[in-house]
Amino acid sequence: MPTPSATNSHLIVAGFHALSDPIRIGVLELLRKQEQCVCDLCDALGVSQSKLSFHLKTLKEASLVNARQEGRWIYYSLNVSQFGILTTYLADYGRLGKISPARCCDKFY
């Protein structure tokens, strides 16, 4: 299996970290349907704007969402290409064949 580049490694780590929280999963599920503004996301998830801002920052740092400003409103959408990177990474594990057993260790401590 090829090793990911340093950039992809960072995106993979950040992506899986971002996917480890139920609120962030909720945000992603809502964005699957359409781009949304922060106020609509807060209402749908039942969280405060300050709490959601923390989670949106994590999702942006992981490149899982895009943000665009229109007037005083910020709209969020999925960054589908980042999901492709995570999917490819996991798919590589699905193609693994038989894993060899460990060799005998002859070191004494």
N, CA and C atoms as an extended XYZ file, in Angstrom:
327
Properties=species:S:1:pos:R:3:atomname:S:1:resname:S:1:resid:I:1 pbc="F F F"
N         0.847       -1.168        0.000 N   MET     1
C         0.000        0.000        0.000 CA  MET     1
C         0.893        1.232        0.000 C   MET     1
N         0.656        2.193       -0.914 N   PRO     2
C         1.483        3.393       -0.929 CA  PRO     2
C         1.207        4.254        0.294 C   PRO     2
N         2.261        4.909        0.768 N   THR     3
C         2.066        5.788        1.922 CA  THR     3
C         1.596        7.150        1.422 C   THR     3
N         0.701        7.785        2.178 N   PRO     4
C         0.220        9.095        1.743 CA  PRO     4
C         1.304       10.151        1.882 C   PRO     4
N         1.192       11.191        1.052 N   SER     5
C         2.143       12.298        1.158 CA  SER     5
C         1.942       13.003        2.493 C   SER     5
N         2.870       13.865        2.851 N   ALA     6
C         2.769       14.591        4.124 CA  ALA     6
C         1.494       15.420        4.174 C   ALA     6
N         1.148       16.053        3.049 N   THR     7
C        -0.079       16.852        3.002 CA  THR     7
C        -1.295       15.968        3.198 C   THR     7
N        -1.345       14.857        2.481 N   ASN     8
C        -2.482       13.943        2.630 CA  ASN     8
C        -2.525       13.356        4.029 C   ASN     8
N        -1.372       13.071        4.623 N   SER     9
C        -1.355       12.545        5.989 CA  SER     9
C        -2.009       13.526        6.946 C   SER     9
N        -1.686       14.786        6.813 N   HIS    10
C        -2.295       15.817        7.662 CA  HIS    10
C        -3.811       15.853        7.441 C   HIS    10
N        -4.227       15.830        6.182 N   LEU    11
C        -5.663       15.874        5.882 CA  LEU    11
C        -6.384       14.621        6.370 C   LEU    11
N        -5.733       13.483        6.302 N   ILE    12
C        -6.335       12.237        6.778 CA  ILE    12
C        -6.516       12.292        8.292 C   ILE    12
N        -5.473       12.700        9.005 N   VAL    13
C        -5.555       12.794       10.472 CA  VAL    13
C        -6.629       13.815       10.871 C   VAL    13
N        -6.586       14.988       10.271 N   ALA    14
C        -7.569       16.028       10.598 CA  ALA    14
C        -8.982       15.584       10.232 C   ALA    14
N        -9.110       14.889        9.106 N   GLY    15
C       -10.424       14.421        8.673 CA  GLY    15
C       -11.027       13.428        9.639 C   GLY    15
N       -10.257       12.443       10.059 N   PHE    16
C       -10.799       11.458       10.994 CA  PHE    16
C       -11.046       12.058       12.373 C   PHE    16
N       -10.218       13.007       12.781 N   HIS    17
C       -10.484       13.702       14.040 CA  HIS    17
C       -11.821       14.446       13.940 C   HIS    17
N       -12.023       15.145       12.835 N   ALA    18
C       -13.263       15.910       12.662 CA  ALA    18
C       -14.483       15.001       12.636 C   ALA    18
N       -14.322       13.783       12.152 N   LEU    19
C       -15.443       12.842       12.072 CA  LEU    19
C       -15.738       12.164       13.405 C   LEU    19
N       -14.986       12.502       14.441 N   SER    20
C       -15.120       11.798       15.720 CA  SER    20
C       -16.102       12.450       16.695 C   SER    20
N       -16.883       13.390       16.240 N   ASP    21
C       -17.810       14.071       17.142 CA  ASP    21
C       -19.229       14.052       16.573 C   ASP    21
N       -20.220       13.719       17.386 N   PRO    22
C       -21.604       13.639       16.899 CA  PRO    22
C       -22.159       14.957       16.345 C   PRO    22
N       -21.760       16.083       16.916 N   ILE    23
C       -22.257       17.363       16.386 CA  ILE    23
C       -21.694       17.600       14.993 C   ILE    23
N       -20.420       17.307       14.814 N   ARG    24
C       -19.824       17.506       13.484 CA  ARG    24
C       -20.417       16.549       12.466 C   ARG    24
N       -20.716       15.335       12.883 N   ILE    25
C       -21.398       14.399       11.973 CA  ILE    25
C       -22.766       14.967       11.606 C   ILE    25
N       -23.453       15.540       12.587 N   GLY    26
C       -24.749       16.159       12.317 CA  GLY    26
C       -24.652       17.289       11.306 C   GLY    26
N       -23.622       18.115       11.432 N   VAL    27
C       -23.400       19.198       10.475 CA  VAL    27
C       -23.210       18.617        9.078 C   VAL    27
N       -22.368       17.600        8.966 N   LEU    28
C       -22.100       17.003        7.653 CA  LEU    28
C       -23.362       16.395        7.056 C   LEU    28
N       -24.163       15.754        7.892 N   GLU    29
C       -25.421       15.171        7.396 CA  GLU    29
C       -26.349       16.254        6.848 C   GLU    29
N       -26.432       17.382        7.542 N   LEU    30
C       -27.272       18.482        7.056 CA  LEU    30
C       -26.732       19.068        5.752 C   LEU    30
N       -25.408       19.149        5.639 N   LEU    31
C       -24.805       19.724        4.434 CA  LEU    31
C       -24.857       18.771        3.247 C   LEU    31
N       -25.180       17.507        3.481 N   ARG    32
C       -25.351       16.569        2.359 CA  ARG    32
C       -26.510       16.986        1.474 C   ARG    32
N       -27.485       17.652        2.090 N   LYS    33
C       -28.700       18.038        1.372 CA  LYS    33
C       -28.530       19.361        0.634 C   LYS    33
N       -27.894       20.327        1.307 N   GLN    34
C       -27.702       21.638        0.681 CA  GLN    34
C       -26.768       22.497        1.507 C   GLN    34
N       -26.247       23.513        0.877 N   GLU    35
C       -25.460       24.531        1.567 CA  GLU    35
C       -26.368       25.198        2.610 C   GLU    35
N       -25.786       25.553        3.765 N   GLN    36
C       -26.590       26.158        4.818 CA  GLN    36
C       -25.818       27.251        5.541 C   GLN    36
N       -26.573       28.203        6.084 N   CYS    37
C       -25.953       29.257        6.892 CA  CYS    37
C       -25.877       28.786        8.338 C   CYS    37
N       -25.065       29.471        9.115 N   VAL    38
C       -24.835       29.097       10.501 CA  VAL    38
C       -26.141       29.076       11.292 C   VAL    38
N       -26.989       30.083       11.091 N   CYS    39
C       -28.218       30.142       11.890 CA  CYS    39
C       -29.119       28.931       11.621 C   CYS    39
N       -29.189       28.474       10.368 N   ASP    40
C       -29.994       27.284       10.061 CA  ASP    40
C       -29.380       26.026       10.673 C   ASP    40
N       -28.066       25.940       10.651 N   LEU    41
C       -27.392       24.790       11.271 CA  LEU    41
C       -27.632       24.773       12.775 C   LEU    41
N       -27.535       25.941       13.424 N   CYS    42
C       -27.791       26.031       14.876 CA  CYS    42
C       -29.204       25.566       15.200 C   CYS    42
N       -30.175       26.045       14.440 N   ASP    43
C       -31.570       25.665       14.679 CA  ASP    43
C       -31.776       24.169       14.500 C   ASP    43
N       -31.238       23.619       13.434 N   ALA    44
C       -31.434       22.194       13.134 CA  ALA    44
C       -30.769       21.300       14.176 C   ALA    44
N       -29.617       21.724       14.696 N   LEU    45
C       -28.862       20.908       15.647 CA  LEU    45
C       -29.195       21.230       17.108 C   LEU    45
N       -29.868       22.343       17.336 N   GLY    46
C       -30.208       22.735       18.693 CA  GLY    46
C       -29.007       23.115       19.532 C   GLY    46
N       -28.037       23.783       18.913 N   VAL    47
C       -26.839       24.215       19.632 CA  VAL    47
C       -26.663       25.723       19.464 C   VAL    47
N       -25.904       26.318       20.380 N   SER    48
C       -25.631       27.753       20.300 CA  SER    48
C       -24.648       28.037       19.170 C   SER    48
N       -24.647       29.293       18.733 N   GLN    49
C       -23.729       29.675       17.663 CA  GLN    49
C       -22.274       29.557       18.102 C   GLN    49
N       -21.976       29.868       19.362 N   SER    50
C       -20.590       29.765       19.831 CA  SER    50
C       -20.126       28.303       19.841 C   SER    50
N       -20.999       27.397       20.257 N   LYS    51
C       -20.640       25.980       20.258 CA  LYS    51
C       -20.453       25.472       18.830 C   LYS    51
N       -21.353       25.881       17.950 N   LEU    52
C       -21.254       25.432       16.558 CA  LEU    52
C       -20.008       25.997       15.887 C   LEU    52
N       -19.639       27.220       16.230 N   SER    53
C       -18.442       27.834       15.630 CA  SER    53
C       -17.198       26.998       15.876 C   SER    53
N       -17.072       26.466       17.089 N   PHE    54
C       -15.938       25.602       17.408 CA  PHE    54
C       -15.920       24.381       16.484 C   PHE    54
N       -17.074       23.761       16.285 N   HIS    55
C       -17.151       22.562       15.450 CA  HIS    55
C       -16.940       22.884       13.971 C   HIS    55
N       -17.456       24.006       13.523 N   LEU    56
C       -17.239       24.405       12.128 CA  LEU    56
C       -15.767       24.706       11.873 C   LEU    56
N       -15.088       25.295       12.853 N   LYS    57
C       -13.648       25.552       12.718 CA  LYS    57
C       -12.892       24.230       12.539 C   LYS    57
N       -13.253       23.223       13.324 N   THR    58
C       -12.608       21.912       13.206 CA  THR    58
C       -12.866       21.312       11.830 C   THR    58
N       -14.097       21.419       11.349 N   LEU    59
C       -14.436       20.885       10.028 CA  LEU    59
C       -13.697       21.636        8.910 C   LEU    59
N       -13.558       22.951        9.069 N   LYS    60
C       -12.815       23.733        8.069 CA  LYS    60
C       -11.335       23.373        8.088 C   LYS    60
N       -10.752       23.230        9.285 N   GLU    61
C        -9.332       22.867        9.382 CA  GLU    61
C        -9.068       21.499        8.767 C   GLU    61
N       -10.061       20.633        8.784 N   ALA    62
C        -9.936       19.311        8.179 CA  ALA    62
C       -10.295       19.338        6.690 C   ALA    62
N       -10.625       20.504        6.182 N   SER    63
C       -11.023       20.686        4.783 CA  SER    63
C       -12.267       19.886        4.401 C   SER    63
N       -13.098       19.573        5.384 N   LEU    64
C       -14.328       18.833        5.090 CA  LEU    64
C       -15.464       19.748        4.653 C   LEU    64
N       -15.373       21.025        5.006 N   VAL    65
C       -16.397       21.978        4.591 CA  VAL    65
C       -15.751       23.210        3.974 C   VAL    65
N       -16.509       23.837        3.097 N   ASN    66
C       -16.136       25.116        2.511 CA  ASN    66
C       -17.019       26.185        3.128 C   ASN    66
N       -16.499       27.377        3.258 N   ALA    67
C       -17.268       28.506        3.770 CA  ALA    67
C       -17.204       29.636        2.753 C   ALA    67
N       -18.338       30.272        2.555 N   ARG    68
C       -18.366       31.464        1.697 CA  ARG    68
C       -19.215       32.514        2.386 C   ARG    68
N       -18.768       33.751        2.257 N   GLN    69
C       -19.488       34.847        2.899 CA  GLN    69
C       -20.321       35.569        1.864 C   GLN    69
N       -21.556       35.853        2.252 N   GLU    70
C       -22.454       36.644        1.418 CA  GLU    70
C       -23.074       37.696        2.327 C   GLU    70
N       -22.617       38.928        2.174 N   GLY    71
C       -23.050       39.969        3.103 CA  GLY    71
C       -22.517       39.657        4.489 C   GLY    71
N       -23.395       39.646        5.465 N   ARG    72
C       -22.952       39.329        6.824 CA  ARG    72
C       -23.137       37.862        7.173 C   ARG    72
N       -23.601       37.071        6.241 N   TRP    73
C       -23.875       35.653        6.488 CA  TRP    73
C       -22.771       34.777        5.915 C   TRP    73
N       -22.465       33.689        6.623 N   ILE    74
C       -21.503       32.714        6.127 CA  ILE    74
C       -22.265       31.433        5.828 C   ILE    74
N       -22.046       30.910        4.632 N   TYR    75
C       -22.709       29.695        4.189 CA  TYR    75
C       -21.677       28.572        4.091 C   TYR    75
N       -22.083       27.392        4.530 N   TYR    76
C       -21.197       26.231        4.549 CA  TYR    76
C       -21.707       25.167        3.588 C   TYR    76
N       -20.763       24.481        2.965 N   SER    77
C       -21.076       23.364        2.069 CA  SER    77
C       -19.993       22.303        2.229 C   SER    77
N       -20.280       21.109        1.752 N   LEU    78
C       -19.298       20.019        1.822 CA  LEU    78
C       -18.170       20.244        0.834 C   LEU    78
N       -16.973       19.864        1.215 N   ASN    79
C       -15.830       19.822        0.306 CA  ASN    79
C       -15.676       18.366       -0.108 C   ASN    79
N       -16.345       18.004       -1.165 N   VAL    80
C       -16.443       16.608       -1.590 CA  VAL    80
C       -15.071       16.003       -1.888 C   VAL    80
N       -14.140       16.794       -2.390 N   SER    81
C       -12.822       16.242       -2.729 CA  SER    81
C       -12.105       15.697       -1.492 C   SER    81
N       -12.275       16.323       -0.333 N   GLN    82
C       -11.635       15.817        0.883 CA  GLN    82
C       -12.220       14.468        1.278 C   GLN    82
N       -13.509       14.281        1.075 N   PHE    83
C       -14.106       12.983        1.373 CA  PHE    83
C       -13.534       11.918        0.443 C   PHE    83
N       -13.172       12.319       -0.770 N   GLY    84
C       -12.525       11.396       -1.697 CA  GLY    84
C       -11.170       10.928       -1.192 C   GLY    84
N       -10.418       11.828       -0.576 N   ILE    85
C        -9.112       11.468       -0.012 CA  ILE    85
C        -9.289       10.444        1.109 C   ILE    85
N       -10.263       10.681        1.999 N   LEU    86
C       -10.514        9.742        3.098 CA  LEU    86
C       -11.015        8.398        2.581 C   LEU    86
N       -11.870        8.438        1.578 N   THR    87
C       -12.404        7.207        0.990 CA  THR    87
C       -11.291        6.388        0.351 C   THR    87
N       -10.418        7.040       -0.379 N   THR    88
C        -9.296        6.345       -1.023 CA  THR    88
C        -8.386        5.726        0.027 C   THR    88
N        -8.117        6.457        1.090 N   TYR    89
C        -7.262        5.946        2.168 CA  TYR    89
C        -7.858        4.667        2.759 C   TYR    89
N        -9.143        4.691        3.089 N   LEU    90
C        -9.786        3.507        3.659 CA  LEU    90
C        -9.898        2.369        2.649 C   LEU    90
N       -10.148        2.701        1.390 N   ALA    91
C       -10.279        1.668        0.351 CA  ALA    91
C        -8.979        0.891        0.187 C   ALA    91
N        -7.832        1.558        0.395 N   ASP    92
C        -6.546        0.863        0.307 CA  ASP    92
C        -6.452       -0.264        1.330 C   ASP    92
N        -7.033       -0.073        2.502 N   TYR    93
C        -7.041       -1.135        3.507 CA  TYR    93
C        -7.960       -2.278        3.098 C   TYR    93
N        -9.018       -1.965        2.392 N   GLY    94
C        -9.932       -2.996        1.921 CA  GLY    94
C        -9.308       -3.907        0.875 C   GLY    94
N        -8.243       -3.454        0.245 N   ARG    95
C        -7.572       -4.247       -0.790 CA  ARG    95
C        -6.391       -5.058       -0.255 C   ARG    95
N        -6.153       -4.986        1.042 N   LEU    96
C        -5.039       -5.743        1.610 CA  LEU    96
C        -5.300       -7.237        1.491 C   LEU    96
N        -4.274       -7.958        1.205 N   GLY    97
C        -4.368       -9.415        1.175 CA  GLY    97
C        -4.064       -9.980        2.551 C   GLY    97
N        -3.587      -11.192        2.549 N   LYS    98
C        -3.228      -11.833        3.806 CA  LYS    98
C        -2.066      -11.062        4.440 C   LYS    98
N        -2.189      -10.796        5.722 N   ILE    99
C        -1.132      -10.080        6.437 CA  ILE    99
C        -0.205      -11.107        7.058 C   ILE    99
N         1.071      -10.952        6.812 N   SER   100
C         2.070      -11.898        7.302 CA  SER   100
C         2.198      -11.818        8.818 C   SER   100
N         2.463      -12.948        9.453 N   PRO   101
C         2.686      -12.921       10.906 CA  PRO   101
C         4.016      -12.236       11.213 C   PRO   101
N         4.159      -11.782       12.445 N   ALA   102
C         5.392      -11.130       12.871 CA  ALA   102
C         6.542      -12.134       12.848 C   ALA   102
N         7.718      -11.645       12.578 N   ARG   103
C         8.891      -12.513       12.648 CA  ARG   103
C         9.266      -12.672       14.112 C   ARG   103
N         9.996      -13.698       14.417 N   CYS   104
C        10.420      -13.934       15.800 CA  CYS   104
C        11.349      -12.815       16.234 C   CYS   104
N        11.124      -12.338       17.406 N   CYS   105
C        11.945      -11.266       17.953 CA  CYS   105
C        13.060      -11.907       18.780 C   CYS   105
N        14.296      -11.533       18.496 N   ASP   106
C        15.410      -12.138       19.211 CA  ASP   106
C        16.138      -11.131       20.107 C   ASP   106
N        15.475      -10.039       20.423 N   LYS   107
C        16.089       -9.023       21.285 CA  LYS   107
C        15.726       -9.325       22.732 C   LYS   107
N        16.708       -9.085       23.588 N   PHE   108
C        16.505       -9.275       25.023 CA  PHE   108
C        16.611       -7.903       25.687 C   PHE   108
N        15.731       -7.674       26.628 N   TYR   109
C        15.730       -6.364       27.313 CA  TYR   109
C        16.127       -6.516       28.727 C   TYR   109
